[in-house]
Amino acid sequence: MSEKEQKTVGIHELYRKNPQEADKQLWGREVDPGTRRGFLKKSGLAAMVAFIGSSIPFASKMPGGLIPAALADTTEAFGIDGKEGLRILNDRPINAETPPHLLDDNLTPAKYFFVRNNGIPPALETIGDPAKWMLEIGGESCLKPTKYTLAQLKEKFKHHSYALTLECGGNGRSEFDPPAKGNQWSTGAVGCAQWTGVRLKDVLKDCGIADDAVYIGYYGADAHLTGDPRKQSISRGVPMIKALEDESLIAWGFNGEDIPYQNGYPLRLVTGGWPASTSGKWLNKIVVRNQIHDGAKMAAPSYSVPKRSVAPGTKVANDDMVTIESMPVKSLVTFPKSGITHSLTESLTCRGHAWAGDISVQNVDVSIDFGATWQPADVKNPINRLAWQHWQATLKFPQPGYYEVWVKATDSEGKSQPMVVPNWNPKGYLNNACHRIAVQVV
Ligand SMILES: Nc1nc2c(c(=O)[nH]1)N[C@H]1C(S)=C(S)[C@@H](COP(=O)(O)O)O[C@H]1N2
Ligand SMILES: [Mo]
């Protein structure tokens, strides 16, 4: 991957790429499509003033696409509201991943949790009072279609909290060769937070599930990129068997707080261990289906892989693809940060997390000699089913020089991570190759 792709998008780069769009992102500045000149709306001006720390008497004269000089020397990464240090892959829709060292916490803090948007999130003003947020349950296999406000959901059903790992099916896509189109995620489209809500099964049972029910589908309040209100940006789902698991939640809580805006505030579905695309954000409707849900991005090639392995670059017919379900075993080194310098006289304790979709991680091994030999790491049990597991290993280096620490997890069925990118597929899903970091020993 090139140097440029690796680095977090700074304010300068963002403006260089598309000054008008950068303006809109940062300040909500509206662009006049005729002249490409921007003018600051009231909310945008307020944001800029808050940033700069004083009012701007000549704000109306400020040209669009201009970085205020007060900020021009900042080296700080351009931020998405409520997020910090993420690498931005795309700004329309917003997609941003977490560098591995920022995933070091046992539970990923809100500011570091990755963002994958297929459309445009509902404006905060339209969300309004979260207590009045509406969730509708329906579909042809729902016996008693019902609407609940978020307040009613909280009152009527028992609350449950679980740490659940969410990973985008396309995490790791950037390593596929030939390249696969789509967000060029490296390793950071993953996180594990403690989600609080009600069990999906409790709510579905309250509405009555018909005998012929096979699947649920979700709808969210985000808009399609074209702005066409009849179109969904994404509307996926899971088979009944996954929907009825204890850990499948309709959640409003994230690490004890409201779900962050970009991650689906005020309500989302959370189906841990499966492609995170099955966890619908800004959730306003669930349908119980008597067939596989047919919402946007359900059918192949979306979130699907070839039934049988194919040679890199092969064209695969949709009929020869299968929808991804449980995610494969994977791990990350979250400490130290790649590229550190370490003293030969001291041992180095590395750590990170490992996860394995619907099942668990049995062991984790680390190597400092490019995979020639491996040393077992200490692996903790998950705090609950579908939560990632923490591992730790203490390393000693034989002499000064350049090392790589490689980590490899094995799941409870004995499958382990490949060293090289596995199973090329047209859309670049499920790259679970080993993560590695660089260490200079002096
Ligand atoms: N309503 C809605 N739900 C959605 C999406 C979306 O664009 N809209 N993106 C999906 C995808 S592809 C992923 S990987 C996860 C990302 O969740 P996050 O943004 O909270 O990390 O949300 C899923 N749920
Ligand atoms: Mo995703």
Short mmCIF file of C-alpha atoms and ligand atoms in Angstrom, two decimals:
data_model
loop_
_atom_site.label_atom_id
_atom_site.label_comp_id
_atom_site.label_asym_id
_atom_site.label_seq_id
_atom_site.Cartn_x
_atom_site.Cartn_y
_atom_site.Cartn_z
CA MET A 1 0.00 0.00 0.00
CA SER A 2 1.31 3.45 -0.83
CA GLU A 3 2.48 5.93 1.78
CA LYS A 4 -0.36 8.26 0.88
CA GLU A 5 -3.06 5.66 1.44
CA GLN A 6 -1.66 4.68 4.80
CA LYS A 7 -1.75 8.07 6.39
CA THR A 8 -4.74 9.66 8.00
CA VAL A 9 -6.25 12.31 5.76
CA GLY A 10 -5.11 15.66 7.09
CA ILE A 11 -7.00 18.90 6.65
CA HIS A 12 -4.70 19.92 3.78
CA GLU A 13 -5.09 16.73 1.86
CA LEU A 14 -8.82 16.86 2.33
CA TYR A 15 -8.95 20.39 0.88
CA ARG A 16 -6.59 19.50 -1.94
CA LYS A 17 -8.80 16.62 -3.04
CA ASN A 18 -12.07 18.52 -3.15
CA PRO A 19 -12.21 21.92 -1.46
CA GLN A 20 -15.97 22.28 -1.85
CA GLU A 21 -16.67 18.89 -0.37
CA ALA A 22 -14.17 19.53 2.45
CA ASP A 23 -15.98 22.75 3.26
CA LYS A 24 -19.26 20.94 3.38
CA GLN A 25 -17.85 18.23 5.63
CA LEU A 26 -16.21 20.61 8.03
CA TRP A 27 -18.62 23.48 8.18
CA GLY A 28 -21.75 22.36 6.39
CA ARG A 29 -21.06 25.07 3.82
CA GLU A 30 -23.45 24.92 0.91
CA VAL A 31 -21.98 25.02 -2.56
CA ASP A 32 -23.65 26.81 -5.39
CA PRO A 33 -23.36 24.28 -8.23
CA GLY A 34 -23.36 27.06 -10.83
CA THR A 35 -20.39 29.02 -9.58
CA ARG A 36 -18.85 26.36 -7.28
CA ARG A 37 -18.64 29.18 -4.75
CA GLY A 38 -19.58 28.37 -1.24
CA PHE A 39 -21.52 30.37 1.27
CA LEU A 40 -21.65 29.58 4.95
CA LYS A 41 -25.01 28.66 6.37
CA LYS A 42 -25.72 29.65 9.95
CA SER A 43 -24.87 26.21 11.35
CA GLY A 44 -21.63 26.09 9.35
CA LEU A 45 -20.61 29.50 10.55
CA ALA A 46 -21.30 28.47 14.13
CA ALA A 47 -19.06 25.42 13.67
CA MET A 48 -16.24 27.52 12.21
CA VAL A 49 -16.53 30.11 14.95
CA ALA A 50 -16.43 27.40 17.59
CA PHE A 51 -13.30 25.98 15.96
CA ILE A 52 -11.50 29.27 15.66
CA GLY A 53 -12.64 30.55 19.03
CA SER A 54 -13.90 33.96 17.94
CA SER A 55 -16.46 35.48 15.63
CA ILE A 56 -15.64 36.20 11.98
CA PRO A 57 -16.83 39.71 11.10
CA PHE A 58 -16.33 39.23 7.33
CA ALA A 59 -17.64 35.66 7.20
CA SER A 60 -19.87 36.48 4.26
CA LYS A 61 -16.79 37.40 2.20
CA MET A 62 -14.88 34.21 2.98
CA PRO A 63 -14.35 32.26 -0.25
CA GLY A 64 -15.40 28.63 -0.42
CA GLY A 65 -12.72 25.98 -0.29
CA LEU A 66 -10.39 28.15 1.78
CA ILE A 67 -8.76 26.66 4.88
CA PRO A 68 -8.94 29.35 7.56
CA ALA A 69 -5.33 30.43 8.22
CA ALA A 70 -5.94 29.86 11.91
CA LEU A 71 -6.20 26.18 11.09
CA ALA A 72 -3.86 26.03 8.11
CA ASP A 73 -0.83 25.10 10.19
CA THR A 74 -2.60 22.39 12.09
CA THR A 75 -1.24 18.92 11.56
CA GLU A 76 -4.24 17.41 13.27
CA ALA A 77 -6.16 14.91 11.25
CA PHE A 78 -9.41 16.09 9.83
CA GLY A 79 -12.12 14.86 12.10
CA ILE A 80 -15.55 13.37 11.79
CA ASP A 81 -17.69 14.71 14.61
CA GLY A 82 -17.20 12.50 17.66
CA LYS A 83 -14.32 10.56 16.11
CA GLU A 84 -10.57 10.84 16.60
CA GLY A 85 -7.52 9.53 14.77
CA LEU A 86 -9.44 7.51 12.21
CA ARG A 87 -8.15 7.07 8.68
CA ILE A 88 -10.74 8.45 6.32
CA LEU A 89 -11.27 6.39 3.19
CA ASN A 90 -14.16 8.27 1.70
CA ASP A 91 -16.13 11.33 2.64
CA ARG A 92 -19.32 10.75 0.71
CA PRO A 93 -20.52 8.53 2.20
CA ILE A 94 -18.27 8.71 5.25
CA ASN A 95 -16.06 5.68 5.71
CA ALA A 96 -13.25 5.65 8.22
CA GLU A 97 -11.16 2.93 9.83
CA THR A 98 -9.21 2.65 13.06
CA PRO A 99 -5.41 2.27 13.10
CA PRO A 100 -4.51 -0.91 15.01
CA HIS A 101 -2.87 0.84 17.98
CA LEU A 102 -6.11 2.76 18.65
CA LEU A 103 -7.95 -0.53 19.06
CA ASP A 104 -5.90 -1.37 22.16
CA ASP A 105 -8.77 -0.97 24.67
CA ASN A 106 -10.74 -4.06 25.68
CA LEU A 107 -13.88 -2.20 24.62
CA THR A 108 -13.42 0.14 21.68
CA PRO A 109 -14.20 3.72 22.77
CA ALA A 110 -16.85 5.58 20.76
CA LYS A 111 -14.30 7.99 19.27
CA TYR A 112 -12.28 5.10 17.79
CA PHE A 113 -15.10 2.92 16.52
CA PHE A 114 -14.93 2.67 12.70
CA VAL A 115 -17.61 4.12 10.45
CA ARG A 116 -19.02 2.45 7.38
CA ASN A 117 -21.86 4.35 5.75
CA ASN A 118 -23.58 3.29 2.55
CA GLY A 119 -25.78 6.36 2.44
CA ILE A 120 -26.31 9.68 4.15
CA PRO A 121 -27.14 9.47 7.87
CA PRO A 122 -30.36 11.14 9.02
CA ALA A 123 -29.73 14.72 10.19
CA LEU A 124 -29.67 15.07 13.98
CA GLU A 125 -32.57 17.53 13.77
CA THR A 126 -34.73 14.92 12.07
CA ILE A 127 -33.87 12.33 14.73
CA GLY A 128 -35.12 14.70 17.41
CA ASP A 129 -36.12 13.27 20.79
CA PRO A 130 -34.68 9.72 20.94
CA ALA A 131 -37.45 8.58 23.31
CA LYS A 132 -39.92 9.15 20.47
CA TRP A 133 -37.86 7.30 17.87
CA MET A 134 -40.14 4.74 16.18
CA LEU A 135 -39.38 1.13 15.46
CA GLU A 136 -41.88 -0.73 13.35
CA ILE A 137 -42.04 -4.54 13.21
CA GLY A 138 -43.81 -6.04 10.23
CA GLY A 139 -43.30 -8.27 7.21
CA GLU A 140 -45.40 -11.11 5.80
CA SER A 141 -44.34 -13.52 8.56
CA CYS A 142 -45.12 -11.17 11.43
CA LEU A 143 -48.47 -12.11 13.00
CA LYS A 144 -49.10 -8.82 14.80
CA PRO A 145 -47.33 -5.85 13.15
CA THR A 146 -46.49 -3.38 15.93
CA LYS A 147 -44.87 0.02 16.36
CA TYR A 148 -42.83 0.87 19.44
CA THR A 149 -41.23 4.09 20.49
CA LEU A 150 -37.73 3.72 21.90
CA ALA A 151 -39.20 4.63 25.31
CA GLN A 152 -41.71 1.76 25.00
CA LEU A 153 -39.00 -0.70 24.00
CA LYS A 154 -37.01 0.29 27.07
CA GLU A 155 -40.03 -0.04 29.31
CA LYS A 156 -41.55 -3.22 27.97
CA PHE A 157 -38.59 -5.54 27.49
CA LYS A 158 -35.73 -6.76 29.65
CA HIS A 159 -32.40 -4.98 29.05
CA HIS A 160 -29.29 -6.93 28.11
CA SER A 161 -25.67 -5.89 27.61
CA TYR A 162 -23.07 -7.78 25.63
CA ALA A 163 -19.65 -6.97 24.25
CA LEU A 164 -20.06 -7.74 20.54
CA THR A 165 -17.46 -7.61 17.79
CA LEU A 166 -18.49 -5.90 14.58
CA GLU A 167 -16.28 -6.29 11.52
CA CYS A 168 -17.07 -5.13 8.02
CA GLY A 169 -17.11 -8.02 5.53
CA GLY A 170 -14.71 -5.99 3.38
CA ASN A 171 -12.12 -5.40 6.12
CA GLY A 172 -8.69 -6.15 4.62
CA ARG A 173 -9.90 -5.55 1.05
CA SER A 174 -6.92 -3.35 0.17
CA GLU A 175 -4.59 -6.35 0.06
CA PHE A 176 -6.37 -8.25 -2.72
CA ASP A 177 -4.61 -8.54 -6.05
CA PRO A 178 -6.03 -7.89 -8.59
CA PRO A 179 -7.67 -5.16 -6.52
CA ALA A 180 -11.33 -5.35 -5.63
CA LYS A 181 -13.46 -2.23 -5.97
CA GLY A 182 -14.91 -0.72 -2.83
CA ASN A 183 -13.55 0.90 0.30
CA GLN A 184 -9.88 0.05 0.55
CA TRP A 185 -9.98 -1.05 4.17
CA SER A 186 -6.67 -2.19 5.62
CA THR A 187 -7.17 -3.74 9.07
CA GLY A 188 -9.34 -1.22 10.88
CA ALA A 189 -12.98 -1.88 9.96
CA VAL A 190 -13.50 -3.71 13.23
CA GLY A 191 -14.30 -2.88 16.84
CA CYS A 192 -15.83 -4.40 19.94
CA ALA A 193 -18.10 -2.33 22.16
CA GLN A 194 -20.52 -3.16 24.91
CA TRP A 195 -23.97 -2.86 23.38
CA THR A 196 -27.08 -2.45 25.52
CA GLY A 197 -30.61 -3.00 24.37
CA VAL A 198 -33.39 -5.54 24.20
CA ARG A 199 -33.20 -8.95 22.62
CA LEU A 200 -34.44 -9.01 19.06
CA LYS A 201 -36.16 -12.32 19.87
CA ASP A 202 -38.12 -10.81 22.77
CA VAL A 203 -39.49 -8.10 20.51
CA LEU A 204 -40.20 -10.47 17.62
CA LYS A 205 -42.03 -12.89 19.93
CA ASP A 206 -44.15 -10.02 21.21
CA CYS A 207 -45.23 -9.43 17.61
CA GLY A 208 -45.76 -13.10 16.83
CA ILE A 209 -43.52 -15.01 14.44
CA ALA A 210 -45.37 -17.08 11.83
CA ASP A 211 -44.31 -20.70 11.30
CA ASP A 212 -43.02 -19.94 7.82
CA ALA A 213 -40.58 -17.23 8.98
CA VAL A 214 -37.05 -17.79 7.67
CA TYR A 215 -35.30 -14.40 7.72
CA ILE A 216 -35.45 -10.91 9.16
CA GLY A 217 -34.55 -7.73 7.31
CA TYR A 218 -33.80 -4.25 8.62
CA TYR A 219 -34.46 -0.75 7.36
CA GLY A 220 -32.67 2.37 8.58
CA ALA A 221 -33.35 6.07 8.36
CA ASP A 222 -30.28 6.95 6.29
CA ALA A 223 -30.89 8.26 2.78
CA HIS A 224 -29.73 6.74 -0.48
CA LEU A 225 -26.72 8.55 -1.97
CA THR A 226 -28.86 9.76 -4.87
CA GLY A 227 -31.29 11.31 -2.40
CA ASP A 228 -34.13 9.24 -3.94
CA PRO A 229 -36.50 8.61 -1.02
CA ARG A 230 -37.81 5.39 -2.62
CA LYS A 231 -34.36 3.82 -2.55
CA GLN A 232 -32.60 2.22 0.44
CA SER A 233 -28.85 2.61 0.89
CA ILE A 234 -28.72 -0.83 2.44
CA SER A 235 -31.33 -3.21 3.89
CA ARG A 236 -29.84 -6.52 4.92
CA GLY A 237 -30.71 -9.12 7.52
CA VAL A 238 -30.03 -12.55 8.98
CA PRO A 239 -31.74 -15.96 9.03
CA MET A 240 -34.14 -16.59 11.93
CA ILE A 241 -31.60 -18.82 13.69
CA LYS A 242 -29.20 -15.88 14.05
CA ALA A 243 -31.99 -13.39 14.79
CA LEU A 244 -33.23 -15.50 17.71
CA GLU A 245 -29.85 -15.80 19.45
CA ASP A 246 -29.60 -14.30 22.94
CA GLU A 247 -26.91 -11.86 21.78
CA SER A 248 -28.83 -10.42 18.83
CA LEU A 249 -29.85 -7.02 20.12
CA ILE A 250 -31.92 -4.00 19.25
CA ALA A 251 -29.51 -1.62 20.95
CA TRP A 252 -29.50 2.00 22.11
CA GLY A 253 -26.44 1.81 24.39
CA PHE A 254 -22.74 1.79 23.50
CA ASN A 255 -20.24 1.37 26.35
CA GLY A 256 -22.85 2.78 28.75
CA GLU A 257 -23.68 5.85 26.64
CA ASP A 258 -25.88 6.59 23.67
CA ILE A 259 -24.75 4.98 20.43
CA PRO A 260 -22.50 7.49 18.59
CA TYR A 261 -24.30 9.35 15.84
CA GLN A 262 -22.24 7.85 13.00
CA ASN A 263 -22.71 4.36 14.43
CA GLY A 264 -26.49 4.43 14.28
CA TYR A 265 -27.86 6.71 17.01
CA PRO A 266 -30.38 6.33 18.50
CA LEU A 267 -31.12 2.67 17.68
CA ARG A 268 -29.43 -0.12 15.78
CA LEU A 269 -29.49 -3.82 15.28
CA VAL A 270 -26.40 -5.67 16.49
CA THR A 271 -25.69 -9.18 15.23
CA GLY A 272 -22.13 -9.79 16.41
CA GLY A 273 -19.80 -12.19 14.61
CA TRP A 274 -21.49 -11.71 11.24
CA PRO A 275 -20.53 -9.15 8.60
CA ALA A 276 -21.32 -5.83 10.29
CA SER A 277 -23.51 -5.02 7.28
CA THR A 278 -26.17 -7.19 8.97
CA SER A 279 -26.24 -4.77 11.93
CA GLY A 280 -28.59 -2.06 10.70
CA LYS A 281 -27.97 1.50 11.92
CA TRP A 282 -30.59 4.23 12.55
CA LEU A 283 -32.99 1.30 12.78
CA ASN A 284 -36.63 2.12 12.14
CA LYS A 285 -38.11 -1.08 10.76
CA ILE A 286 -37.64 -4.83 10.99
CA VAL A 287 -39.48 -7.21 8.73
CA VAL A 288 -40.01 -10.92 9.38
CA ARG A 289 -39.80 -12.67 6.05
CA ASN A 290 -41.02 -15.99 4.62
CA GLN A 291 -38.13 -15.86 2.14
CA ILE A 292 -34.53 -14.67 2.25
CA HIS A 293 -34.77 -10.90 2.70
CA ASP A 294 -34.47 -9.12 -0.63
CA GLY A 295 -33.46 -5.62 0.52
CA ALA A 296 -30.66 -3.52 -0.96
CA LYS A 297 -27.27 -5.26 -0.92
CA MET A 298 -28.72 -8.63 0.10
CA ALA A 299 -28.25 -10.39 -3.23
CA ALA A 300 -24.95 -11.55 -4.76
CA PRO A 301 -22.44 -10.17 -5.49
CA SER A 302 -22.99 -7.96 -2.38
CA TYR A 303 -21.54 -9.55 0.75
CA SER A 304 -21.14 -12.81 -1.15
CA VAL A 305 -18.17 -14.99 -2.06
CA PRO A 306 -17.75 -17.70 -4.71
CA LYS A 307 -19.07 -21.10 -3.60
CA ARG A 308 -15.75 -22.62 -4.64
CA SER A 309 -12.33 -20.95 -4.63
CA VAL A 310 -11.45 -19.23 -7.90
CA ALA A 311 -8.21 -18.01 -9.44
CA PRO A 312 -7.53 -14.32 -8.78
CA GLY A 313 -9.26 -12.14 -11.34
CA THR A 314 -11.93 -14.71 -12.30
CA LYS A 315 -15.39 -13.43 -13.20
CA VAL A 316 -17.95 -15.25 -11.09
CA ALA A 317 -21.67 -15.51 -11.90
CA ASN A 318 -24.02 -14.37 -9.13
CA ASP A 319 -25.55 -17.85 -9.03
CA ASP A 320 -22.18 -19.27 -8.09
CA MET A 321 -21.91 -17.07 -5.01
CA VAL A 322 -23.07 -17.54 -1.45
CA THR A 323 -23.96 -14.91 1.17
CA ILE A 324 -21.35 -14.50 3.90
CA GLU A 325 -22.54 -15.57 7.34
CA SER A 326 -20.18 -16.03 10.31
CA MET A 327 -16.86 -14.15 9.90
CA PRO A 328 -13.53 -16.06 9.87
CA VAL A 329 -10.93 -16.18 12.65
CA LYS A 330 -8.75 -13.08 12.85
CA SER A 331 -6.49 -11.11 15.18
CA LEU A 332 -4.68 -7.80 15.63
CA VAL A 333 -1.58 -6.55 17.41
CA THR A 334 -2.78 -3.40 19.16
CA PHE A 335 0.34 -2.81 21.25
CA PRO A 336 2.97 -1.71 20.49
CA LYS A 337 2.33 0.58 17.56
CA SER A 338 4.01 -0.60 14.38
CA GLY A 339 7.37 1.07 13.77
CA ILE A 340 8.50 1.55 17.37
CA THR A 341 12.10 1.32 18.47
CA HIS A 342 12.75 -1.11 21.31
CA SER A 343 15.78 -1.74 23.47
CA LEU A 344 17.53 -5.12 23.10
CA THR A 345 18.03 -5.43 26.84
CA GLU A 346 14.32 -5.43 27.61
CA SER A 347 11.65 -7.94 26.76
CA LEU A 348 8.62 -6.60 24.91
CA THR A 349 5.08 -7.48 25.94
CA CYS A 350 2.81 -7.36 22.91
CA ARG A 351 -0.95 -7.59 23.08
CA GLY A 352 -4.09 -7.44 21.03
CA HIS A 353 -7.40 -9.13 20.35
CA ALA A 354 -8.62 -12.15 18.40
CA TRP A 355 -12.11 -13.13 17.29
CA ALA A 356 -13.74 -15.88 15.27
CA GLY A 357 -17.26 -14.97 14.13
CA ASP A 358 -19.90 -17.16 15.80
CA ILE A 359 -17.33 -19.38 17.50
CA SER A 360 -14.36 -18.64 19.76
CA VAL A 361 -10.59 -18.38 19.57
CA GLN A 362 -8.71 -21.34 20.96
CA ASN A 363 -5.16 -20.12 20.71
CA VAL A 364 -3.00 -17.29 19.47
CA ASP A 365 0.62 -17.61 18.40
CA VAL A 366 3.22 -14.97 17.67
CA SER A 367 6.36 -15.07 15.56
CA ILE A 368 9.35 -12.72 15.32
CA ASP A 369 11.10 -14.68 12.54
CA PHE A 370 8.63 -14.28 9.68
CA GLY A 371 6.67 -17.35 10.65
CA ALA A 372 9.57 -19.84 10.90
CA THR A 373 8.83 -20.46 14.59
CA TRP A 374 5.86 -19.55 16.75
CA GLN A 375 5.41 -18.91 20.43
CA PRO A 376 2.05 -19.33 22.15
CA ALA A 377 0.40 -16.21 23.55
CA ASP A 378 -1.79 -16.03 26.60
CA VAL A 379 -5.43 -15.84 25.47
CA LYS A 380 -8.30 -14.82 27.72
CA ASN A 381 -11.79 -16.24 27.45
CA PRO A 382 -14.29 -13.83 25.92
CA ILE A 383 -16.25 -11.73 28.41
CA ASN A 384 -19.32 -13.17 26.71
CA ARG A 385 -20.06 -15.08 23.52
CA LEU A 386 -19.26 -13.05 20.34
CA ALA A 387 -16.87 -10.67 22.15
CA TRP A 388 -13.29 -10.47 20.98
CA GLN A 389 -10.64 -12.11 23.17
CA HIS A 390 -7.51 -10.45 24.49
CA TRP A 391 -4.08 -11.99 24.02
CA GLN A 392 -0.64 -11.10 25.32
CA ALA A 393 2.86 -12.43 24.67
CA THR A 394 6.27 -11.44 25.98
CA LEU A 395 9.00 -11.41 23.38
CA LYS A 396 12.80 -11.42 23.60
CA PHE A 397 14.87 -10.38 20.62
CA PRO A 398 18.22 -12.13 19.99
CA GLN A 399 20.12 -9.17 18.51
CA PRO A 400 19.60 -5.63 17.22
CA GLY A 401 17.83 -5.16 13.89
CA TYR A 402 14.52 -5.04 12.08
CA TYR A 403 11.84 -7.46 13.22
CA GLU A 404 8.24 -8.07 12.44
CA VAL A 405 5.83 -9.39 15.02
CA TRP A 406 3.28 -11.62 13.36
CA VAL A 407 0.18 -12.85 15.12
CA LYS A 408 -1.94 -15.85 14.17
CA ALA A 409 -5.16 -17.00 15.83
CA THR A 410 -6.77 -20.43 15.66
CA ASP A 411 -10.50 -20.92 16.23
CA SER A 412 -12.27 -23.56 18.33
CA GLU A 413 -12.70 -25.72 15.21
CA GLY A 414 -8.95 -25.74 14.54
CA LYS A 415 -8.94 -23.31 11.62
CA SER A 416 -6.16 -20.74 11.74
CA GLN A 417 -5.37 -17.52 9.91
CA PRO A 418 -3.39 -17.76 6.69
CA MET A 419 -0.09 -15.90 6.40
CA VAL A 420 -0.87 -14.63 2.91
CA VAL A 421 -4.10 -13.15 1.58
CA PRO A 422 -6.54 -16.03 1.21
CA ASN A 423 -9.30 -16.82 -1.25
CA TRP A 424 -9.32 -13.98 -3.74
CA ASN A 425 -12.95 -13.08 -4.52
CA PRO A 426 -14.45 -10.47 -6.85
CA LYS A 427 -15.63 -8.07 -4.13
CA GLY A 428 -12.68 -8.47 -1.79
CA TYR A 429 -14.33 -9.90 1.31
CA LEU A 430 -13.01 -11.96 4.22
CA ASN A 431 -9.29 -11.24 4.11
CA ASN A 432 -8.21 -12.72 7.44
CA ALA A 433 -4.46 -12.88 6.76
CA CYS A 434 -2.18 -12.47 9.78
CA HIS A 435 -1.55 -8.97 11.06
CA ARG A 436 2.07 -7.90 11.45
CA ILE A 437 3.89 -4.94 12.92
CA ALA A 438 7.43 -3.63 12.59
CA VAL A 439 9.82 -3.32 15.54
CA GLN A 440 13.33 -1.84 15.37
CA VAL A 441 15.50 -3.35 18.08
CA VAL A 442 18.54 -1.29 19.10
N1 LIG B 1 -28.72 1.88 8.05
C1 LIG B 1 -27.48 1.45 7.78
N2 LIG B 1 -26.98 0.43 8.48
C2 LIG B 1 -25.74 -0.03 8.22
C3 LIG B 1 -24.94 0.55 7.21
C4 LIG B 1 -25.48 1.66 6.50
O1 LIG B 1 -24.86 2.23 5.62
N3 LIG B 1 -26.76 2.08 6.81
N4 LIG B 1 -23.70 0.04 6.93
C5 LIG B 1 -23.50 -1.36 7.30
C6 LIG B 1 -22.13 -1.81 7.14
S1 LIG B 1 -21.65 -2.27 5.59
C7 LIG B 1 -21.29 -1.93 8.21
S2 LIG B 1 -19.73 -2.57 8.02
C8 LIG B 1 -21.71 -1.50 9.56
C9 LIG B 1 -20.75 -0.46 10.09
O2 LIG B 1 -21.08 -0.08 11.38
P1 LIG B 1 -20.37 1.18 12.02
O3 LIG B 1 -20.44 2.32 11.06
O4 LIG B 1 -21.10 1.43 13.29
O5 LIG B 1 -18.94 0.80 12.28
O6 LIG B 1 -23.02 -0.95 9.58
C10 LIG B 1 -23.94 -1.59 8.73
N5 LIG B 1 -25.26 -1.05 8.96
MO MO B 2 -19.54 -3.37 5.80
#
